[in-house]
Amino acid sequence: MGNPFPPEKASWRTTQYCLGWLPCGGYVNLQSDNSPAGILSKKNHQQFMIHFAGVMFNLISMLMALTVLGIGARVGFPDMTMNLLYGFANISFGLALLNVLPLPGLDGSGMLISILNYVLPDKVQIIMRNINSVLGMLVFVFIVSSWFRESSAIEASFFRFVNNCFDSIVMLFVG
């Protein structure tokens, strides 16, 4: 017996059956008329937009919290509410900065991979392996060394710079 439904335009929307997106930027194809089940990958620009949306979500969360913080400063919210909003905005800003790093599992890695797949498709694995090795070792050394000593001047100046950037953004909203 044939297919009772009329043929639809072939697209990824007709093969996805509410299974959600895969973290690798693909989708699940359960079945269609002639194709087997499997995982299909999205195009480079689509993968970039998916990972970019993760970073943008953190920034939009920060901006929303700062907007409410600015309204609260004018209206007179309680100090505890103001502190919670400031903390939420600060954490969202930090997550956006962390998430944009090209480390495996973070959105920055996905964005970099999609750009490299577009520019240098045959060298992506080698470049990402080198970047992951160097950044992974730097993060490991930073974490382990912070357990055994006080922060250095370089680390302190970096955190001071990030804090000053965030405070400048807060001043735009709170005034």
XYZ file of N, CA, C and O in Angstrom:
700
model
N 0.839 -1.171 0.000
C 0.000 0.000 0.000
C 0.888 1.239 0.000
O 1.869 1.298 0.719
N 0.568 2.231 -0.771
C 1.368 3.442 -0.926
C 1.212 4.402 0.244
O 0.458 4.165 1.187
N 1.926 5.474 0.163
C 1.884 6.514 1.188
C 0.552 7.263 1.093
O 0.230 7.819 0.052
N -0.257 7.294 2.186
C -1.553 7.970 2.119
C -1.436 9.483 2.123
O -2.395 10.177 1.815
N -0.276 10.003 2.486
C -0.096 11.449 2.546
C 0.505 11.941 1.237
O 1.336 11.270 0.627
N 0.126 13.129 0.810
C 0.717 13.650 -0.430
C 2.200 13.925 -0.236
O 2.646 14.223 0.873
N 3.014 13.800 -1.283
C 4.455 14.062 -1.142
C 4.687 15.521 -0.785
O 4.044 16.418 -1.306
N 5.611 15.712 0.174
C 5.941 17.063 0.616
C 7.289 17.463 0.040
O 8.057 16.630 -0.420
N 7.543 18.730 0.124
C 8.848 19.238 -0.284
C 9.905 18.631 0.633
O 9.755 18.645 1.849
N 10.954 18.089 0.068
C 11.996 17.449 0.862
C 12.782 18.506 1.622
O 13.350 19.410 1.038
N 12.774 18.412 2.923
C 13.566 19.306 3.756
C 13.820 18.615 5.089
O 13.256 17.561 5.376
N 14.650 19.229 5.905
C 14.950 18.649 7.204
C 13.711 18.675 8.099
O 13.568 17.866 8.994
N 12.766 19.570 7.852
C 11.574 19.656 8.695
C 10.678 18.427 8.540
O 9.973 18.054 9.467
N 10.697 17.798 7.379
C 9.822 16.645 7.156
C 10.398 15.365 7.734
O 9.704 14.367 7.811
N 11.651 15.374 8.160
C 12.254 14.157 8.676
C 12.497 14.205 10.173
O 12.952 13.242 10.750
N 12.206 15.295 10.827
C 12.438 15.398 12.260
C 11.148 15.098 13.000
O 10.110 15.677 12.702
N 11.195 14.183 13.936
C 9.994 13.771 14.651
C 10.124 14.090 16.139
O 10.193 13.214 16.979
N 10.178 15.353 16.495
C 10.110 15.830 17.872
C 11.151 15.184 18.788
O 10.871 14.889 19.938
N 12.331 14.940 18.304
C 13.368 14.365 19.143
C 14.329 15.412 19.663
O 15.203 15.103 20.446
N 14.186 16.636 19.240
C 15.058 17.689 19.724
C 16.359 17.726 18.957
O 16.699 16.827 18.204
N 17.081 18.808 19.170
C 18.343 18.997 18.476
C 19.439 18.215 19.158
O 19.437 18.026 20.364
N 20.374 17.773 18.403
C 21.541 17.105 18.956
C 22.579 18.150 19.310
O 22.675 19.188 18.663
N 23.378 17.917 20.328
C 24.367 18.930 20.715
C 25.423 19.184 19.651
O 26.098 20.195 19.683
N 25.571 18.288 18.691
C 26.581 18.472 17.649
C 26.067 19.327 16.504
O 26.760 19.516 15.519
N 24.874 19.868 16.598
C 24.347 20.706 15.530
C 23.702 19.916 14.420
O 23.623 20.363 13.300
N 23.219 18.735 14.707
C 22.550 17.926 13.711
C 21.129 17.642 14.131
O 20.619 18.206 15.078
N 20.486 16.756 13.443
C 19.153 16.337 13.818
C 18.998 14.864 13.500
O 19.777 14.282 12.767
N 17.984 14.262 14.087
C 17.774 12.831 13.927
C 16.780 12.588 12.807
O 15.716 13.191 12.767
N 17.153 11.713 11.887
C 16.272 11.298 10.812
C 15.789 9.895 11.159
O 16.556 8.944 11.086
N 14.532 9.777 11.575
C 14.017 8.454 11.907
C 13.791 7.628 10.650
O 14.292 6.533 10.513
N 13.023 8.160 9.766
C 12.780 7.442 8.514
C 12.080 8.365 7.538
O 11.429 9.312 7.913
N 12.283 8.101 6.327
C 11.485 8.711 5.279
C 11.293 7.614 4.241
O 11.640 6.467 4.483
N 10.763 7.941 3.112
C 10.416 6.892 2.151
C 11.597 6.005 1.766
O 11.504 4.796 1.792
N 12.734 6.610 1.433
C 13.851 5.810 0.921
C 15.130 5.934 1.730
O 16.131 5.350 1.365
N 15.136 6.711 2.800
C 16.395 6.903 3.523
C 16.350 6.175 4.863
O 15.321 6.115 5.521
N 17.485 5.619 5.266
C 17.531 4.923 6.556
C 17.601 5.922 7.706
O 17.874 7.100 7.514
N 17.349 5.411 8.906
C 17.460 6.257 10.087
C 18.919 6.614 10.315
O 19.818 5.861 9.970
N 19.160 7.779 10.890
C 20.524 8.184 11.161
C 20.592 9.622 11.622
O 19.574 10.289 11.783
N 21.799 10.089 11.844
C 22.025 11.456 12.278
C 22.534 12.250 11.090
O 23.508 11.867 10.450
N 21.866 13.322 10.783
C 22.255 14.172 9.677
C 22.819 15.471 10.225
O 22.365 15.967 11.246
N 23.785 16.017 9.558
C 24.431 17.237 10.026
C 23.841 18.449 9.332
O 23.404 18.385 8.186
N 23.839 19.554 10.045
C 23.358 20.800 9.475
C 24.484 21.465 8.700
O 25.633 21.119 8.837
N 24.149 22.457 7.903
C 25.141 23.193 7.138
C 25.959 24.080 8.067
O 25.558 24.379 9.182
N 27.130 24.522 7.570
C 28.059 25.293 8.402
C 27.426 26.555 8.959
O 27.580 26.864 10.145
N 26.722 27.308 8.138
C 26.140 28.555 8.640
C 25.030 28.284 9.651
O 24.839 29.051 10.591
N 24.334 27.167 9.522
C 23.303 26.820 10.494
C 23.932 26.410 11.821
O 23.449 26.788 12.884
N 25.026 25.645 11.762
C 25.716 25.271 12.989
C 26.275 26.499 13.682
O 26.208 26.612 14.914
N 26.828 27.433 12.910
C 27.354 28.652 13.498
C 26.249 29.419 14.222
O 26.438 29.884 15.339
N 25.083 29.532 13.601
C 23.983 30.279 14.206
C 23.471 29.601 15.473
O 23.101 30.279 16.441
N 23.459 28.286 15.504
C 23.019 27.569 16.702
C 23.966 27.856 17.860
O 23.540 28.156 18.977
N 25.271 27.798 17.609
C 26.247 28.048 18.675
C 26.294 29.525 19.051
O 26.471 29.868 20.216
N 26.140 30.400 18.076
C 26.118 31.834 18.343
C 24.908 32.200 19.215
O 24.990 33.082 20.061
N 23.806 31.487 19.013
C 22.609 31.737 19.819
C 22.851 31.420 21.294
O 22.276 32.070 22.166
N 23.714 30.447 21.586
C 24.038 30.143 22.980
C 24.730 31.309 23.665
O 24.416 31.666 24.804
N 25.679 31.919 22.976
C 26.374 33.085 23.525
C 25.414 34.267 23.632
O 25.390 34.986 24.635
N 24.600 34.464 22.601
C 23.654 35.579 22.603
C 22.614 35.432 23.707
O 22.168 36.426 24.277
N 22.227 34.203 24.038
C 21.275 34.002 25.129
C 21.837 34.543 26.438
O 21.121 35.192 27.207
N 23.117 34.274 26.688
C 23.739 34.795 27.908
C 23.779 36.315 27.899
O 23.510 36.957 28.923
N 24.114 36.903 26.773
C 24.176 38.362 26.697
C 22.794 39.000 26.812
O 22.629 40.032 27.475
N 21.799 38.383 26.200
C 20.434 38.916 26.309
C 19.920 38.781 27.733
O 19.252 39.684 28.247
N 20.247 37.682 28.406
C 19.870 37.528 29.816
C 20.496 38.627 30.662
O 19.849 39.196 31.543
N 21.766 38.932 30.380
C 22.447 39.994 31.111
C 21.762 41.333 30.852
O 21.505 42.103 31.780
N 21.461 41.621 29.593
C 20.828 42.897 29.256
C 19.441 43.025 29.882
O 19.062 44.112 30.338
N 18.698 41.941 29.924
C 17.375 41.988 30.555
C 17.508 42.257 32.058
O 16.760 43.068 32.618
N 18.455 41.578 32.709
C 18.659 41.802 34.137
C 19.123 43.230 34.399
O 18.687 43.867 35.365
N 19.980 43.763 33.534
C 20.449 45.140 33.722
C 19.335 46.151 33.464
O 19.293 47.206 34.109
N 18.442 45.830 32.546
C 17.304 46.716 32.306
C 16.411 46.778 33.538
O 16.007 47.862 33.977
N 16.123 45.622 34.118
C 15.312 45.595 35.343
C 16.075 46.256 36.487
O 15.481 46.948 37.318
N 17.391 46.086 36.515
C 18.214 46.729 37.536
C 18.132 48.248 37.416
O 18.026 48.955 38.422
N 18.178 48.756 36.177
C 18.054 50.196 35.959
C 16.689 50.718 36.380
O 16.579 51.792 36.990
N 15.648 49.958 36.077
C 14.296 50.358 36.512
C 14.218 50.323 38.028
O 13.645 51.229 38.653
N 14.803 49.294 38.611
C 14.798 49.181 40.077
C 15.548 50.299 40.758
O 15.179 50.733 41.853
N 16.603 50.804 40.134
C 17.356 51.917 40.722
C 16.514 53.191 40.715
O 16.631 54.015 41.627
N 15.680 53.353 39.708
C 14.829 54.552 39.628
C 13.593 54.440 40.514
O 13.157 55.404 41.109
N 13.033 53.220 40.577
C 11.802 53.013 41.345
C 12.101 52.808 42.822
O 11.337 53.243 43.677
N 13.206 52.167 43.118
C 13.580 51.926 44.511
C 13.324 50.505 44.962
O 12.679 50.281 45.982
N 13.822 49.520 44.203
C 13.707 48.127 44.616
C 14.496 47.917 45.909
O 15.460 48.642 46.187
N 14.147 46.911 46.687
C 14.931 46.593 47.888
C 16.366 46.195 47.523
O 16.633 45.726 46.419
N 17.275 46.396 48.474
C 18.693 46.109 48.227
C 18.928 44.649 47.853
O 19.769 44.346 47.014
N 18.194 43.741 48.474
C 18.389 42.328 48.175
C 18.026 42.032 46.710
O 18.738 41.297 46.020
N 16.959 42.610 46.218
C 16.561 42.417 44.827
C 17.602 43.005 43.883
O 17.947 42.392 42.871
N 18.108 44.174 44.223
C 19.134 44.808 43.392
C 20.406 43.957 43.358
O 21.019 43.796 42.303
N 20.783 43.412 44.502
C 21.976 42.560 44.555
C 21.783 41.276 43.748
O 22.714 40.817 43.078
N 20.588 40.688 43.832
C 20.314 39.482 43.043
C 20.358 39.773 41.547
O 20.923 38.995 40.773
N 19.771 40.887 41.132
C 19.799 41.251 39.712
C 21.225 41.517 39.239
O 21.619 41.100 38.155
N 22.001 42.221 40.063
C 23.398 42.508 39.718
C 24.191 41.202 39.608
O 24.970 41.013 38.675
N 23.978 40.300 40.552
C 24.675 39.012 40.518
C 24.285 38.179 39.312
O 25.138 37.560 38.670
N 22.989 38.157 38.987
C 22.534 37.408 37.811
C 23.144 37.974 36.542
O 23.599 37.226 35.674
N 23.166 39.289 36.424
C 23.751 39.927 35.241
C 25.251 39.642 35.165
O 25.784 39.374 34.082
N 25.924 39.685 36.305
C 27.366 39.420 36.347
C 27.662 37.978 35.949
O 28.592 37.706 35.175
N 26.874 37.038 36.432
C 27.068 35.629 36.078
C 26.782 35.414 34.595
O 27.510 34.688 33.911
N 25.737 36.044 34.064
C 25.422 35.903 32.641
C 26.549 36.448 31.774
O 26.892 35.864 30.744
N 27.144 37.565 32.182
C 28.276 38.144 31.452
C 29.471 37.193 31.489
O 30.108 36.932 30.468
N 29.753 36.643 32.654
C 30.854 35.693 32.772
C 30.625 34.432 31.959
O 31.549 33.904 31.328
N 29.383 33.942 31.948
C 29.074 32.763 31.138
C 29.230 33.045 29.652
O 29.684 32.184 28.896
N 28.853 34.240 29.226
C 29.019 34.588 27.807
C 30.497 34.609 27.442
O 30.888 34.096 26.386
N 31.327 35.183 28.317
C 32.768 35.210 28.044
C 33.363 33.801 28.047
O 34.194 33.467 27.202
N 32.948 32.990 28.988
C 33.449 31.620 29.056
C 32.953 30.801 27.869
O 33.698 30.024 27.275
N 31.693 30.987 27.513
C 31.073 30.194 26.455
C 31.657 30.486 25.076
O 31.571 29.659 24.183
N 32.252 31.646 24.895
C 32.801 31.998 23.591
C 34.217 31.436 23.402
O 34.745 31.455 22.290
N 34.814 30.872 24.444
C 36.139 30.250 24.312
C 36.047 29.009 23.423
O 35.084 28.253 23.505
N 37.056 28.783 22.591
C 37.001 27.613 21.695
C 37.447 26.325 22.375
O 38.327 25.617 21.899
N 36.839 25.999 23.517
C 37.119 24.753 24.213
C 36.047 23.729 23.859
O 34.895 24.092 23.624
N 36.390 22.450 23.824
C 35.399 21.427 23.468
C 34.196 21.480 24.404
O 34.337 21.613 25.610
N 33.023 21.400 23.823
C 31.791 21.436 24.598
C 31.207 22.822 24.771
O 30.063 22.952 25.172
N 31.984 23.846 24.480
C 31.484 25.211 24.579
C 31.079 25.704 23.196
O 31.514 25.183 22.179
N 30.241 26.733 23.177
C 29.745 27.232 21.899
C 30.835 27.868 21.049
O 30.750 27.858 19.826
N 31.868 28.406 21.670
C 32.964 28.983 20.901
C 33.655 27.948 20.037
O 34.072 28.234 18.912
N 33.759 26.729 20.537
C 34.352 25.649 19.755
C 33.481 25.321 18.549
O 33.983 25.126 17.442
N 32.171 25.272 18.756
C 31.269 24.995 17.645
C 31.296 26.086 16.590
O 31.251 25.815 15.389
N 31.381 27.353 17.045
C 31.454 28.455 16.085
C 32.752 28.379 15.283
O 32.755 28.555 14.071
N 33.863 28.102 15.974
C 35.149 28.013 15.290
C 35.175 26.844 14.307
O 35.685 26.979 13.186
N 34.612 25.719 14.692
C 34.577 24.562 13.798
C 33.759 24.874 12.550
O 34.158 24.535 11.428
N 32.629 25.537 12.707
C 31.812 25.842 11.524
C 32.511 26.846 10.614
O 32.415 26.745 9.393
N 33.253 27.798 11.195
C 34.014 28.743 10.365
C 35.149 28.008 9.648
O 35.370 28.203 8.451
N 35.862 27.148 10.373
C 36.964 26.408 9.761
C 36.465 25.430 8.701
O 37.143 25.207 7.694
N 35.301 24.820 8.918
C 34.727 23.931 7.904
C 34.427 24.684 6.621
O 34.481 24.122 5.532
N 34.104 25.946 6.747
C 33.817 26.766 5.571
C 35.102 27.222 4.885
O 35.204 27.203 3.671
N 36.114 27.621 5.688
C 37.347 28.195 5.142
C 38.368 27.108 4.779
O 38.911 27.117 3.678
N 38.643 26.214 5.697
C 39.654 25.157 5.503
C 39.058 23.792 5.834
O 39.393 23.198 6.861
N 38.192 23.258 5.013
C 37.492 22.026 5.390
C 38.393 20.810 5.587
O 38.069 19.933 6.367
N 39.531 20.752 4.926
C 40.388 19.580 5.047
C 41.340 19.641 6.233
O 41.960 18.652 6.576
N 41.460 20.780 6.907
C 42.414 20.911 8.009
C 41.744 21.172 9.352
O 42.407 21.496 10.320
N 40.441 21.012 9.429
C 39.699 21.335 10.655
C 40.161 20.474 11.826
O 40.403 20.986 12.916
N 40.288 19.176 11.615
C 40.640 18.273 12.707
C 42.016 18.604 13.290
O 42.193 18.614 14.503
N 42.970 18.890 12.435
C 44.328 19.199 12.902
C 44.338 20.515 13.676
O 44.928 20.610 14.756
N 43.688 21.537 13.125
C 43.660 22.853 13.786
C 42.954 22.753 15.135
O 43.461 23.267 16.142
N 41.807 22.093 15.183
C 41.064 21.987 16.440
C 41.827 21.145 17.466
O 41.783 21.437 18.655
N 42.520 20.112 17.019
C 43.308 19.307 17.951
C 44.405 20.162 18.589
O 44.640 20.092 19.788
N 45.071 20.991 17.781
C 46.121 21.855 18.315
C 45.551 22.910 19.261
O 46.108 23.169 20.334
N 44.451 23.537 18.865
C 43.831 24.554 19.725
C 43.370 23.933 21.033
O 43.602 24.487 22.121
N 42.720 22.768 20.960
C 42.236 22.111 22.171
C 43.386 21.688 23.074
O 43.272 21.773 24.300
N 44.492 21.252 22.500
C 45.643 20.862 23.318
C 46.211 22.057 24.056
O 46.453 22.000 25.269
N 46.425 23.156 23.352
C 47.023 24.336 23.967
C 46.085 24.951 25.005
O 46.475 25.204 26.150
N 44.836 25.188 24.628
C 43.892 25.801 25.566
C 43.580 24.882 26.737
O 43.432 25.350 27.870
N 43.473 23.595 26.477
C 43.228 22.653 27.565
C 44.349 22.658 28.583
O 44.106 22.650 29.794
N 45.576 22.684 28.105
C 46.720 22.741 29.033
C 46.755 24.063 29.793
O 47.039 24.091 30.989
N 46.458 25.175 29.108
C 46.440 26.469 29.787
C 45.381 26.519 30.891
O 45.646 27.001 31.996
N 44.197 26.012 30.595
C 43.140 25.994 31.600
C 43.531 25.073 32.751
O 43.344 25.417 33.927
N 44.084 23.914 32.444
C 44.514 22.982 33.489
C 45.575 23.605 34.382
O 45.481 23.553 35.612
N 46.590 24.223 33.777
C 47.655 24.869 34.556
C 47.093 26.013 35.388
O 47.453 26.186 36.559
N 46.184 26.799 34.815
C 45.575 27.911 35.549
C 44.807 27.404 36.767
O 44.946 27.933 37.869
N 44.005 26.347 36.591
C 43.201 25.830 37.700
C 44.086 25.214 38.771
O 43.927 25.499 39.965
N 45.025 24.378 38.370
C 45.883 23.709 39.354
C 46.779 24.716 40.071
O 46.952 24.652 41.285
N 47.329 25.676 39.334
C 48.212 26.648 39.978
C 47.450 27.562 40.924
O 48.013 28.050 41.906
N 46.161 27.784 40.675
C 45.396 28.651 41.566
C 45.118 27.982 42.907
O 44.813 28.656 43.882
N 45.257 26.661 42.976
C 45.062 25.970 44.245
C 46.226 26.190 45.206
O 46.053 26.130 46.419
N 47.428 26.433 44.675
C 48.629 26.419 45.492
C 49.264 27.785 45.703
O 50.311 27.885 46.331
N 48.675 28.853 45.174
C 49.291 30.165 45.338
C 48.240 31.253 45.207
O 47.119 31.010 44.787
N 48.651 32.438 45.571
C 47.794 33.602 45.366
C 47.784 33.940 43.875
O 48.680 33.556 43.134
N 46.793 34.671 43.442
C 46.719 35.014 42.019
C 47.856 35.964 41.650
O 48.253 36.827 42.433
N 48.360 35.801 40.448
C 49.463 36.628 39.981
C 48.932 37.972 39.510
O 47.729 38.199 39.402
N 49.851 38.859 39.170
C 49.462 40.186 38.691
C 48.745 40.090 37.345
O 47.831 40.872 37.075
N 49.152 39.137 36.518
C 48.498 38.973 35.214
C 47.058 38.529 35.401
O 46.142 39.080 34.790
N 46.843 37.534 36.260
C 45.481 37.066 36.513
C 44.641 38.162 37.143
O 43.488 38.370 36.750
N 45.202 38.854 38.118
C 44.458 39.924 38.789
C 44.104 41.037 37.816
O 42.981 41.564 37.847
N 45.030 41.397 36.931
C 44.727 42.461 35.980
C 43.678 42.003 34.955
O 42.835 42.793 34.533
N 43.701 40.723 34.572
C 42.680 40.211 33.663
C 41.298 40.269 34.315
O 40.337 40.752 33.709
N 41.196 39.781 35.552
C 39.904 39.804 36.231
C 39.452 41.238 36.513
O 38.261 41.535 36.459
N 40.389 42.124 36.794
C 40.048 43.535 36.992
C 39.518 44.141 35.691
O 38.551 44.903 35.693
N 40.131 43.800 34.571
C 39.674 44.290 33.264
C 38.251 43.810 32.957
O 37.401 44.593 32.535
N 37.983 42.510 33.178
C 36.650 41.968 32.940
C 35.636 42.635 33.862
O 34.534 43.001 33.438
N 36.000 42.829 35.117
C 35.101 43.478 36.065
C 34.839 44.930 35.672
O 33.715 45.422 35.787
N 35.862 45.629 35.202
C 35.673 47.014 34.753
C 34.779 47.082 33.515
O 33.968 48.001 33.385
N 34.920 46.117 32.598
C 34.031 46.070 31.430
C 32.591 45.876 31.867
O 31.684 46.569 31.386
N 32.377 44.949 32.793
C 31.015 44.710 33.275
C 30.477 45.934 34.002
O 29.309 46.310 33.808
N 31.286 46.555 34.843
C 30.826 47.753 35.559
C 30.485 48.894 34.598
O 29.562 49.660 34.841
N 31.229 49.005 33.503
C 30.917 50.023 32.491
C 29.564 49.735 31.842
O 28.783 50.668 31.595
N 29.287 48.473 31.578
C 27.992 48.103 31.008
C 26.887 48.405 32.004
O 25.820 48.926 31.647
N 27.122 48.109 33.287
C 26.114 48.377 34.323
C 25.830 49.873 34.394
O 24.675 50.295 34.520
N 26.843 50.688 34.295
C 26.653 52.147 34.379
C 25.791 52.685 33.239
O 25.113 53.685 33.393
N 25.812 52.015 32.090
C 24.934 52.422 30.986
C 23.469 52.258 31.340
O 22.616 53.040 30.916
N 23.181 51.222 32.143
C 21.792 50.932 32.463
C 21.335 51.608 33.757
O 20.184 52.010 33.867
N 22.214 51.648 34.738
C 21.831 52.195 36.041
C 22.098 53.680 36.112
O 21.320 54.451 36.661
N 23.197 54.107 35.512
C 23.514 55.538 35.458
C 24.062 56.021 36.689
O 24.338 56.528 37.532
